[in-house]
PDB file of C-alpha atoms and ligand atoms in Angstrom:
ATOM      1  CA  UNK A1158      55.238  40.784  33.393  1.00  0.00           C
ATOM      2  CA  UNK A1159      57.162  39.423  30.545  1.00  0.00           C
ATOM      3  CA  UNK A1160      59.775  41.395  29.243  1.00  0.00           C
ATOM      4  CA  UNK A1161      59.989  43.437  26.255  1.00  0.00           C
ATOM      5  CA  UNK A1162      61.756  41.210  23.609  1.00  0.00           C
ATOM      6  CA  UNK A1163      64.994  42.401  22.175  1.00  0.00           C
ATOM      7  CA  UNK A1164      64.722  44.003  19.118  1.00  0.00           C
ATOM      8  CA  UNK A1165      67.739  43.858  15.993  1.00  0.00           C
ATOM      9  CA  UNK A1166      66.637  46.147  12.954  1.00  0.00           C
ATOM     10  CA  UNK A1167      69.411  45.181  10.384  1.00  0.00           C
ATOM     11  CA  UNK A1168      69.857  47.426   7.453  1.00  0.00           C
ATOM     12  CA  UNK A1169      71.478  45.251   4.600  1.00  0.00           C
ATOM     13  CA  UNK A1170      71.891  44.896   0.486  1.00  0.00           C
ATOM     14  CA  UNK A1171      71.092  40.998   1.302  1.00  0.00           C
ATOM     15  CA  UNK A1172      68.319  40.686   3.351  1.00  0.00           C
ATOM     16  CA  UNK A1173      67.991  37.339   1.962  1.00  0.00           C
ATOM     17  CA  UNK A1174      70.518  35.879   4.190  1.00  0.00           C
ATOM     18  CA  UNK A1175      68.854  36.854   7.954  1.00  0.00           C
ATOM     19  CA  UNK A1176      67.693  34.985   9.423  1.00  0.00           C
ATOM     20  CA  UNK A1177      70.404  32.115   7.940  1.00  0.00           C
ATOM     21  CA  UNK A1178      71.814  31.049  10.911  1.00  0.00           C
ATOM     22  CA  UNK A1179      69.941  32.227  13.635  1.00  0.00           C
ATOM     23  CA  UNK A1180      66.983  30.787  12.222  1.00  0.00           C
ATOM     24  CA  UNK A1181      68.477  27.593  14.131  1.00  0.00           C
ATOM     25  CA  UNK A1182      69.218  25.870  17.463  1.00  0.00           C
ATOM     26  CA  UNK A1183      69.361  28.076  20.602  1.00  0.00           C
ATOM     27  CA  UNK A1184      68.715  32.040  18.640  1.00  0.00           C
ATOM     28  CA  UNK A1185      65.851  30.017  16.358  1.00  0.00           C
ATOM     29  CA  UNK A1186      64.185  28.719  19.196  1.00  0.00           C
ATOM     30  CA  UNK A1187      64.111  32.465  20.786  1.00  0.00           C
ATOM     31  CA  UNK A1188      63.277  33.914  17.686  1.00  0.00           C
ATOM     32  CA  UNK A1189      60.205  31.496  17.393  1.00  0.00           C
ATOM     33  CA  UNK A1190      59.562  32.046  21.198  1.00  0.00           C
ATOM     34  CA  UNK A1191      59.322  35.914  20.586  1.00  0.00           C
ATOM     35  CA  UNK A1192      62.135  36.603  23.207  1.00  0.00           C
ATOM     36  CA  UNK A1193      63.590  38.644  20.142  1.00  0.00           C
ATOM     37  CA  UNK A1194      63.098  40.315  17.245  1.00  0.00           C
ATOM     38  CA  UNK A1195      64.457  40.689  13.984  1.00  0.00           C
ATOM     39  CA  UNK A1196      63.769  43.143  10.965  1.00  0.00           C
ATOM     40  CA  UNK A1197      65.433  43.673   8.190  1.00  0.00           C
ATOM     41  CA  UNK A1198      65.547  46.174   6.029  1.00  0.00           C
ATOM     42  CA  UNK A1199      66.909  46.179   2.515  1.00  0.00           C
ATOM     43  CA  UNK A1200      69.164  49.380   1.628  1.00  0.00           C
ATOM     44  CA  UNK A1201      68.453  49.567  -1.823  1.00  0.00           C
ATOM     45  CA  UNK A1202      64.654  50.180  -1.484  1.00  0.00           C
ATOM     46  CA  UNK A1203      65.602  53.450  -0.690  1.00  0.00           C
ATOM     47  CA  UNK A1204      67.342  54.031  -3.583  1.00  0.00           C
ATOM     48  CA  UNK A1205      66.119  56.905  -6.147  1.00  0.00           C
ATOM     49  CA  UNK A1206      67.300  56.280  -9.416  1.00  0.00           C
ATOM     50  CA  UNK A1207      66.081  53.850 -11.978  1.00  0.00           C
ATOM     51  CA  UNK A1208      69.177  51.476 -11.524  1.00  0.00           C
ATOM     52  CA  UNK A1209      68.392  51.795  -7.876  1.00  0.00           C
ATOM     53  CA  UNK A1210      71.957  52.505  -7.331  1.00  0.00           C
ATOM     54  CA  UNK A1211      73.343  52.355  -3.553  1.00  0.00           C
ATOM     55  CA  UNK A1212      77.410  52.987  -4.234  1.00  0.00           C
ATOM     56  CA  UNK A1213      79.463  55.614  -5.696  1.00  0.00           C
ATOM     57  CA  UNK A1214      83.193  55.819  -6.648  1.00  0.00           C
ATOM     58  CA  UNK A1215      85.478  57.293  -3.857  1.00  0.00           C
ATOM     59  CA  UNK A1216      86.424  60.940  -3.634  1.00  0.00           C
ATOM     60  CA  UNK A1217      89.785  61.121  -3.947  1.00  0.00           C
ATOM     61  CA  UNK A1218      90.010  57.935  -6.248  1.00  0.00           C
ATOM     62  CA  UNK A1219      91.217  54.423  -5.862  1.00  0.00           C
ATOM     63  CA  UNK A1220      89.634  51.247  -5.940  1.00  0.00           C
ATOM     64  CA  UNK A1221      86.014  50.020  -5.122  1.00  0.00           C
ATOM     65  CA  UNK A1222      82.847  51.432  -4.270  1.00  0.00           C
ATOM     66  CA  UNK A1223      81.642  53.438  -1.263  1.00  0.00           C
ATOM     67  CA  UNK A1224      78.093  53.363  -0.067  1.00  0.00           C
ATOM     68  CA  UNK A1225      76.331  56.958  -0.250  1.00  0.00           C
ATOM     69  CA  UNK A1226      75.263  59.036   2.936  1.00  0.00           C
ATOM     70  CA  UNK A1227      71.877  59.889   1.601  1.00  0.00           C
ATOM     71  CA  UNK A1228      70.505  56.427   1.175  1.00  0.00           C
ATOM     72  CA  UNK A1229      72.096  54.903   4.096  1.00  0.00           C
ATOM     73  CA  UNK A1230      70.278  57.613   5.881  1.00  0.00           C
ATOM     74  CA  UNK A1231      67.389  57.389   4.518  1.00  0.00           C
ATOM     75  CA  UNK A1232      67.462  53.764   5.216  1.00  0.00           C
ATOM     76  CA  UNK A1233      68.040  54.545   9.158  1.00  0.00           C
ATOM     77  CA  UNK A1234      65.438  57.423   9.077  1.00  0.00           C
ATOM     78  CA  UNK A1235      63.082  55.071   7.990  1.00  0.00           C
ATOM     79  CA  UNK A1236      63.365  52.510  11.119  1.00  0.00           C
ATOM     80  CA  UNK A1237      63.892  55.267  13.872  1.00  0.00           C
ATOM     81  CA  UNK A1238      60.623  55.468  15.080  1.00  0.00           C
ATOM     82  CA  UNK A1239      60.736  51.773  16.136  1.00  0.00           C
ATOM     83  CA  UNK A1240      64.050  52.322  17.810  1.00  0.00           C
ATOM     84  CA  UNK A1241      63.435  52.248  21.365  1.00  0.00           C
ATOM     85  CA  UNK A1242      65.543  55.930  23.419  1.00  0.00           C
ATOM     86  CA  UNK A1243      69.048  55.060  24.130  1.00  0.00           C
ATOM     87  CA  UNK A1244      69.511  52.393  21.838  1.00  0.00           C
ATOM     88  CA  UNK A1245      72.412  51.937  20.175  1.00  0.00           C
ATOM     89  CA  UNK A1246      73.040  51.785  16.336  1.00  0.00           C
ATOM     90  CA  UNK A1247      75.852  50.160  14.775  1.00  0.00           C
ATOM     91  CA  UNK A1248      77.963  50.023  11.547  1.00  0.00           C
ATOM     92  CA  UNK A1249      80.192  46.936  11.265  1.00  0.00           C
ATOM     93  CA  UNK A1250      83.505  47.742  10.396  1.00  0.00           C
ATOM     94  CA  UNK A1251      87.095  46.324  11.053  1.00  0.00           C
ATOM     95  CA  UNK A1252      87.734  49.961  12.009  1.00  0.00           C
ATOM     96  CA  UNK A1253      85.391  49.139  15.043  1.00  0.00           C
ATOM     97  CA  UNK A1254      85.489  48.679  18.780  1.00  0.00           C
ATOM     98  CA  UNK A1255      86.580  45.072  18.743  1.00  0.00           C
ATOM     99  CA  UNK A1256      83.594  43.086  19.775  1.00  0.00           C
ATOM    100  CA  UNK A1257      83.835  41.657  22.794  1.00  0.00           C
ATOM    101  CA  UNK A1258      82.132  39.564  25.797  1.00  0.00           C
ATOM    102  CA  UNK A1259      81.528  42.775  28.185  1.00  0.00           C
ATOM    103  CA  UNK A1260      80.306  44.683  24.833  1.00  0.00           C
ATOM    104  CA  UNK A1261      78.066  41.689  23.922  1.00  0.00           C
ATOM    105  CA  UNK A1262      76.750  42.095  27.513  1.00  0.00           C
ATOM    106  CA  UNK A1263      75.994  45.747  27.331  1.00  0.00           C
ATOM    107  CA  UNK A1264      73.955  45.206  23.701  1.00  0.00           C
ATOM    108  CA  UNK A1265      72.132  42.484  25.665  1.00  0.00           C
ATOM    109  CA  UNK A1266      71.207  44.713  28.278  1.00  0.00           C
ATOM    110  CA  UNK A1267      70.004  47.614  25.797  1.00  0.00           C
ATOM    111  CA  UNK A1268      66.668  46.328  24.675  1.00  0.00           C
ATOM    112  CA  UNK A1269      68.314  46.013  20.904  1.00  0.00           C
ATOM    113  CA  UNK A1270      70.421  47.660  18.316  1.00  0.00           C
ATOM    114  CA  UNK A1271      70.246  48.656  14.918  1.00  0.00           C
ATOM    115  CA  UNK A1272      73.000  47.716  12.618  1.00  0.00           C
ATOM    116  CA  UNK A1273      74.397  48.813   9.275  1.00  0.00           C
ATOM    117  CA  UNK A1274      76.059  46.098   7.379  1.00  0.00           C
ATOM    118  CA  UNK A1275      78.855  47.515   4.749  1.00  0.00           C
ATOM    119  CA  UNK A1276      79.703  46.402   1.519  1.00  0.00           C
ATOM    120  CA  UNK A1277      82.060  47.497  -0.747  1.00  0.00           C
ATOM    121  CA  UNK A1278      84.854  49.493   0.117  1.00  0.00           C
ATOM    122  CA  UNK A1279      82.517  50.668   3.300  1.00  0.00           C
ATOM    123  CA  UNK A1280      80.066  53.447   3.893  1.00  0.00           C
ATOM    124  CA  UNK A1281      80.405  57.322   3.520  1.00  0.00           C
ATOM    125  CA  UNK A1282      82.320  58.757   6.717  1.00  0.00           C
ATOM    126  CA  UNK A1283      79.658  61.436   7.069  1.00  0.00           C
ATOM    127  CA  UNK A1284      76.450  58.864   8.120  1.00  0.00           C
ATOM    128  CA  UNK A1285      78.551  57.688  10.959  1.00  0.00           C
ATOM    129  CA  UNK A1286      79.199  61.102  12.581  1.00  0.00           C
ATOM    130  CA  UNK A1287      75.566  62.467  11.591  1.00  0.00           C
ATOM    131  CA  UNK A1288      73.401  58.859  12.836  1.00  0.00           C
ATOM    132  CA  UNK A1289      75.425  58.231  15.846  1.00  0.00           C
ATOM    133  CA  UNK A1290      76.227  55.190  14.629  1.00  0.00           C
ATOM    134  CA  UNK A1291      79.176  53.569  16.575  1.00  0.00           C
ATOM    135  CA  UNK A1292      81.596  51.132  14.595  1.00  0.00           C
ATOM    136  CA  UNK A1293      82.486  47.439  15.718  1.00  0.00           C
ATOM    137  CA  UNK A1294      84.608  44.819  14.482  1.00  0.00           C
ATOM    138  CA  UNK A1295      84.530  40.962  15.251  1.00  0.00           C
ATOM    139  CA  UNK A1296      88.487  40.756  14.817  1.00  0.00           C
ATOM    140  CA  UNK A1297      91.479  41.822  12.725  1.00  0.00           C
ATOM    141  CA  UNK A1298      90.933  40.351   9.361  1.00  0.00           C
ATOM    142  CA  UNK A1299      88.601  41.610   6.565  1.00  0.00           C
ATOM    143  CA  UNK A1300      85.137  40.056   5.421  1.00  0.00           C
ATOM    144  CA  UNK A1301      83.540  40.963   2.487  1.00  0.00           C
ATOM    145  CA  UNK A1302      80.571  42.519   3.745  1.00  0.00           C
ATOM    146  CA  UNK A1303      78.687  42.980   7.535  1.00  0.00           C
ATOM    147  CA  UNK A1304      76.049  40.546   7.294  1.00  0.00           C
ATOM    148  CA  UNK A1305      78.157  37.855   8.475  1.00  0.00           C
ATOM    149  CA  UNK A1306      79.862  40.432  11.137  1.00  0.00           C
ATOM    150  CA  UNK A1307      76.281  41.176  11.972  1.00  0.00           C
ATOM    151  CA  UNK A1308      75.379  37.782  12.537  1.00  0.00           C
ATOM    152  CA  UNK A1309      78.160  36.961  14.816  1.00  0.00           C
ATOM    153  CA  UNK A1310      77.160  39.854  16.823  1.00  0.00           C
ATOM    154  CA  UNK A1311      73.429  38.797  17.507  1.00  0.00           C
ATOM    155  CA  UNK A1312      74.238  35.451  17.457  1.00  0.00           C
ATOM    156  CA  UNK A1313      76.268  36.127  21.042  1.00  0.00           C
ATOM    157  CA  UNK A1314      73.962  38.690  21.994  1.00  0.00           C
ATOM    158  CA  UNK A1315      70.706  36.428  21.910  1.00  0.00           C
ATOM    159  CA  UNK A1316      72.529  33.303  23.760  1.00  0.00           C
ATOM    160  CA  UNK A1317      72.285  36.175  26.610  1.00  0.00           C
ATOM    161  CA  UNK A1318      68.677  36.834  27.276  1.00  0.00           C
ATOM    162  CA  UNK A1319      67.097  35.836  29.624  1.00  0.00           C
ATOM    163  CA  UNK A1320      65.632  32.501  29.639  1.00  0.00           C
ATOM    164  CA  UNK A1321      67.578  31.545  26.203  1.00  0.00           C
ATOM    165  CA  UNK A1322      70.128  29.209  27.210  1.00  0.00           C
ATOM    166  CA  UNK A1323      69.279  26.621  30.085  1.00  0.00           C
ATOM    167  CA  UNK A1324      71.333  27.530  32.639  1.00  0.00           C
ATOM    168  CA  UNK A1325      72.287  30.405  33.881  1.00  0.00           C
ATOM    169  CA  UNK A1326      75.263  28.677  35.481  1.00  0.00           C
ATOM    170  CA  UNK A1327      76.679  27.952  32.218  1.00  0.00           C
ATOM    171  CA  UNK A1328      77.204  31.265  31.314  1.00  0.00           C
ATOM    172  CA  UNK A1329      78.834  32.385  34.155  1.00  0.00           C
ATOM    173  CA  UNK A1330      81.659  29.614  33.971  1.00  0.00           C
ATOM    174  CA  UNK A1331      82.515  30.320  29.899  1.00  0.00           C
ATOM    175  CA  UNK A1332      85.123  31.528  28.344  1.00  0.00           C
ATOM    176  CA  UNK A1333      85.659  35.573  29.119  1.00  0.00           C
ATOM    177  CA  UNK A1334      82.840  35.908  31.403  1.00  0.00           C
ATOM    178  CA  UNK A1335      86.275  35.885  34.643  1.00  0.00           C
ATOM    179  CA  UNK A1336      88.251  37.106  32.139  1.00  0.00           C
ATOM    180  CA  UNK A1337      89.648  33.523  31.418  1.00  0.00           C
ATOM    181  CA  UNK A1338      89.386  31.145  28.971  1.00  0.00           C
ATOM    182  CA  UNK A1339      86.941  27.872  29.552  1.00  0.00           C
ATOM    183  CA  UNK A1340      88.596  24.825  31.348  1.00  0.00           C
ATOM    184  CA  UNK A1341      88.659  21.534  29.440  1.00  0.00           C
ATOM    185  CA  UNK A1342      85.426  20.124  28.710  1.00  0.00           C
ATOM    186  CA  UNK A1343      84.846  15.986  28.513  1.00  0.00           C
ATOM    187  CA  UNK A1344      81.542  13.457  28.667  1.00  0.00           C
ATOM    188  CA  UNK A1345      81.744   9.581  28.502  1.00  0.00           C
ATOM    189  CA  UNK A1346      83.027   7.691  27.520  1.00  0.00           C
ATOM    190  CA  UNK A1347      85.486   7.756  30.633  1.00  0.00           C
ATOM    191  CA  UNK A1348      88.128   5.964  28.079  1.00  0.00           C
ATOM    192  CA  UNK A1349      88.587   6.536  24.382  1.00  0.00           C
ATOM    193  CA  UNK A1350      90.753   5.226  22.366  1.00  0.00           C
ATOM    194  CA  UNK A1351      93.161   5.034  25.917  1.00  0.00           C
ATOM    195  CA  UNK A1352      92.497   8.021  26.721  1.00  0.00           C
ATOM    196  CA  UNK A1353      91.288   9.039  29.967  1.00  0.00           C
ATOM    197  CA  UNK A1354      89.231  11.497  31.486  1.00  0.00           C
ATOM    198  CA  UNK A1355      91.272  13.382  34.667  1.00  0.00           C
ATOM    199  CA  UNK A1356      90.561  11.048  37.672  1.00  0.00           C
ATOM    200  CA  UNK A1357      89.594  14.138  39.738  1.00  0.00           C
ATOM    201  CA  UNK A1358      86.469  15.173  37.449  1.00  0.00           C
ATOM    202  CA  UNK A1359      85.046  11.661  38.250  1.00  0.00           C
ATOM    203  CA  UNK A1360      85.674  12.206  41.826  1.00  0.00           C
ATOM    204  CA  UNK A1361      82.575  14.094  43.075  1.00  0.00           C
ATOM    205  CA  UNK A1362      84.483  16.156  44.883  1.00  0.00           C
ATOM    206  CA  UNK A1363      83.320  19.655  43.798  1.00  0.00           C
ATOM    207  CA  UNK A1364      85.652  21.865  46.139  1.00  0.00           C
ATOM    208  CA  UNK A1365      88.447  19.779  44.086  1.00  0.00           C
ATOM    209  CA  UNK A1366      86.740  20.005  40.405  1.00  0.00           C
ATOM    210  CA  UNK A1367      86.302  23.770  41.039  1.00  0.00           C
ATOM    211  CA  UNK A1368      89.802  24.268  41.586  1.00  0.00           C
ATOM    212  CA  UNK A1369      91.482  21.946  38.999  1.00  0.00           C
ATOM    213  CA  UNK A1370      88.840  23.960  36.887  1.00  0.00           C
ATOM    214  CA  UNK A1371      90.354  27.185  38.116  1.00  0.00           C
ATOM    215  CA  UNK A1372      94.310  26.324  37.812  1.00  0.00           C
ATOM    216  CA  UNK A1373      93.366  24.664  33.886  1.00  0.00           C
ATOM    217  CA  UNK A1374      91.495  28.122  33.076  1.00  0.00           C
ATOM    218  CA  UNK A1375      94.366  29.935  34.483  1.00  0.00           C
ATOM    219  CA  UNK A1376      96.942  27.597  33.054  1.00  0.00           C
ATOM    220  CA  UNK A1377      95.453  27.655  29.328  1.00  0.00           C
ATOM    221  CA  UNK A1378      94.659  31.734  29.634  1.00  0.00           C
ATOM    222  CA  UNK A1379      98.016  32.294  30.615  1.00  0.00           C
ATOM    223  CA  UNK A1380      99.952  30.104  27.726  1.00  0.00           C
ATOM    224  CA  UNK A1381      97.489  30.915  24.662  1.00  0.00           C
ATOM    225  CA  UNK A1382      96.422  34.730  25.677  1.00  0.00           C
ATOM    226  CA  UNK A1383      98.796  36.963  27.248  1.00  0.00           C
ATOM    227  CA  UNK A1384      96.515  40.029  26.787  1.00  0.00           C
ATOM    228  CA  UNK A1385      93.764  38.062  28.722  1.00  0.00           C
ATOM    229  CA  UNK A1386      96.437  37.145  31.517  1.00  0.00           C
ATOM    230  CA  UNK A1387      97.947  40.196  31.964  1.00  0.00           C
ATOM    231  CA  UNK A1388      94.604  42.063  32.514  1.00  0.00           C
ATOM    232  CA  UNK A1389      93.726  39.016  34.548  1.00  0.00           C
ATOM    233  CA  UNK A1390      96.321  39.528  36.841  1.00  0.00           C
ATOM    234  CA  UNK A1391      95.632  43.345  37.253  1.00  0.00           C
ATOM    235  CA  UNK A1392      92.487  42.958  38.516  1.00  0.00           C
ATOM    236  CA  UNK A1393      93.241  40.065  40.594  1.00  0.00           C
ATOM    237  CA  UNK A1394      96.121  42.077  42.561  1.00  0.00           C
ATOM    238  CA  UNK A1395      92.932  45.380  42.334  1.00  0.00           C
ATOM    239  CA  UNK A1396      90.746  42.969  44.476  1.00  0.00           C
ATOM    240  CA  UNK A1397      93.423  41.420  46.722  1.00  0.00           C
ATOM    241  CA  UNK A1398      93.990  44.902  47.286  1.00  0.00           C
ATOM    242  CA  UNK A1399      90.824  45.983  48.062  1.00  0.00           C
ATOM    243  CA  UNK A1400      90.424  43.234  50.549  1.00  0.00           C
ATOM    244  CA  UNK A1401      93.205  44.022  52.582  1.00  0.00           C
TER     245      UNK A1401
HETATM  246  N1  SAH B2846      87.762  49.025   3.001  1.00  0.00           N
HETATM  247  C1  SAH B2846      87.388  48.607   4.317  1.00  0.00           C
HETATM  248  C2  SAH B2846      86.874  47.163   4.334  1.00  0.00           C
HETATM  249  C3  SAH B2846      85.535  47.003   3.707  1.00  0.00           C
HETATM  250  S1  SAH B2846      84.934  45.370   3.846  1.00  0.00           S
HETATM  251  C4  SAH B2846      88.579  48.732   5.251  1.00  0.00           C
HETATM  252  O1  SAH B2846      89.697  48.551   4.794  1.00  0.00           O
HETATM  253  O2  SAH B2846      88.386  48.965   6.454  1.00  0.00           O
HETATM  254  C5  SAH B2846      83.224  45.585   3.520  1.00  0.00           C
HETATM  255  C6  SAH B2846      82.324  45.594   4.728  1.00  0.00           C
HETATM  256  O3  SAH B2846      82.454  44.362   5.414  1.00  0.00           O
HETATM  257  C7  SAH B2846      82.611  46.654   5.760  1.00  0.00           C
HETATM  258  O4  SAH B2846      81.992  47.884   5.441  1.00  0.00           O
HETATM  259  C8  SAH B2846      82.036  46.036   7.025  1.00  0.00           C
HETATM  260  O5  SAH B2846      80.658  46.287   7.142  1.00  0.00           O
HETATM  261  C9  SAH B2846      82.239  44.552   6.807  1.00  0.00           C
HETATM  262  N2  SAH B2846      83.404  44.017   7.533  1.00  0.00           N
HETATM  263  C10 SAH B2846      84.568  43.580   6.977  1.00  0.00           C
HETATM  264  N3  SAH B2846      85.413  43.148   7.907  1.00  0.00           N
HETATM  265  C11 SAH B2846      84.797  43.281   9.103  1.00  0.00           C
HETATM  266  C12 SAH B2846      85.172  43.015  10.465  1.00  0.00           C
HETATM  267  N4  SAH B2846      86.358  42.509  10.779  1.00  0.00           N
HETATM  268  N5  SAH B2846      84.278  43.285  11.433  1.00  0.00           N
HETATM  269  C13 SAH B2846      83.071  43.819  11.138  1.00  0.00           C
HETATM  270  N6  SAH B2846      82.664  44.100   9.879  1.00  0.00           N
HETATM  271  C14 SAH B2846      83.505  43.842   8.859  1.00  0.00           C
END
């Protein structure tokens, strides 16, 4: 039995730009293959009014616009019969749970998501709380709207299902996946421009490539990501501990 394909239900003001970039390469390919899914649905069609207005002006004043409650749940009312139990639904949002590798494996593990992509100033506090929708962020720093938030998000999900990217090897060795980041990468040519590759990577010695591999991933995690290292470390002394 195959399984089910993953399914992404994006709600959106510009569902012009999916599938954009994951049209291509590896998430085309699986979105071609069937091993996931993508609908979109466009916010404003379930707009009232004969301007088909989506925003309002925040209570309380100041600047912008803020995306109303009743169409954005309208919007998600209209896709939750497709939504498989358990799934999650998302709002992107630099107020979010930073997005992560171990929160891009959990989303690849639950069958799909739904996901609200804000505009504006953002979306009426009250849809959150009343849709269950949970908020991540793809880093400190503001966008102008989701879609490309959403993107990023699916774009590392898909790269996880099974049978998407060649080897599973590959995925195990990458950046985050032992809570370090990726080792130096090089190909041929074995010089360039005087440059040589480290002698011990053309050695064929894998018990020494595995841990120069090792010491670089620890060496770079340690100098560029102190967060990484430190939690690193804990968990290091946790299992040392353990073994004892
Ligand atoms: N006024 C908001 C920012 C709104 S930006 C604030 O200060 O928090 C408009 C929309 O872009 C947001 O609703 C969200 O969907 C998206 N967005 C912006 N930055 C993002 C980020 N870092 N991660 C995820 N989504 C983001």
């Amino acid at each position: 039995m195959t399984a089910a394909p993953w399914q992404a239900r994006v709600l959106t003001l510009f569902p012009e730009m999916f599938p954009g970039p994951l049209g291509h390469s590896l998430c085309g390919r699986a979105l071609a293959q069937g091993v996931w899914l993508l609908e979109t649905v466009d916010i404003r069609d379930f707009a009232r009014d004969k301007h088909r207005s989506v925003d309002d002006t925040p209570c309380g004043g100041g600047p912008g616009m803020v995306l109303r409650p009743d169409i954005l749940a309208a919007a998600i009312d209209g896709v939750a019969p497709r939504e498989r139990p358990g799934q999650p639904r998302l709002c992107m949002s630099p107020r979010g749970r930073p997005l992560d590798q171990a929160l891009v494996g959990e989303l690849a593990r639950a069958g799909g998501a739904t996901i609200l992509c804000g505009r504006f100033e953002g979306v009426d506090e009250r849809v959150l709380e009343a849709r269950g929708l949970t908020e991540v962020s793809i880093g400190d720093f503001v966008l102008s709207g989701g879609e490309i938030a959403a993107m990023a998000l699916l774009d590392a999900v898909v790269r996880l299902l099974p049978g998407v990217m060649g080897e599973a090897a590959s995925l195990e060795e990458e950046s985050f996946t032992a809570g370090l980041l990726e080792y130096p990468q090089y190909t041929r040519p074995v010089v360039w421009e005087g440059r040589a590759v480290p002698e011990v990577l053309l050695s064929g010695h894998h018990e020494r490539i595995r841990q120069w591999r090792r010491a670089e991933a620890e060496r770079l995690t340690e100098a560029r990501r102190k967060d990484l290292w430190e939690r690193y470390l804990a968990s290091r002394d946790k299992r040392e501990k353990k073994a004892r």
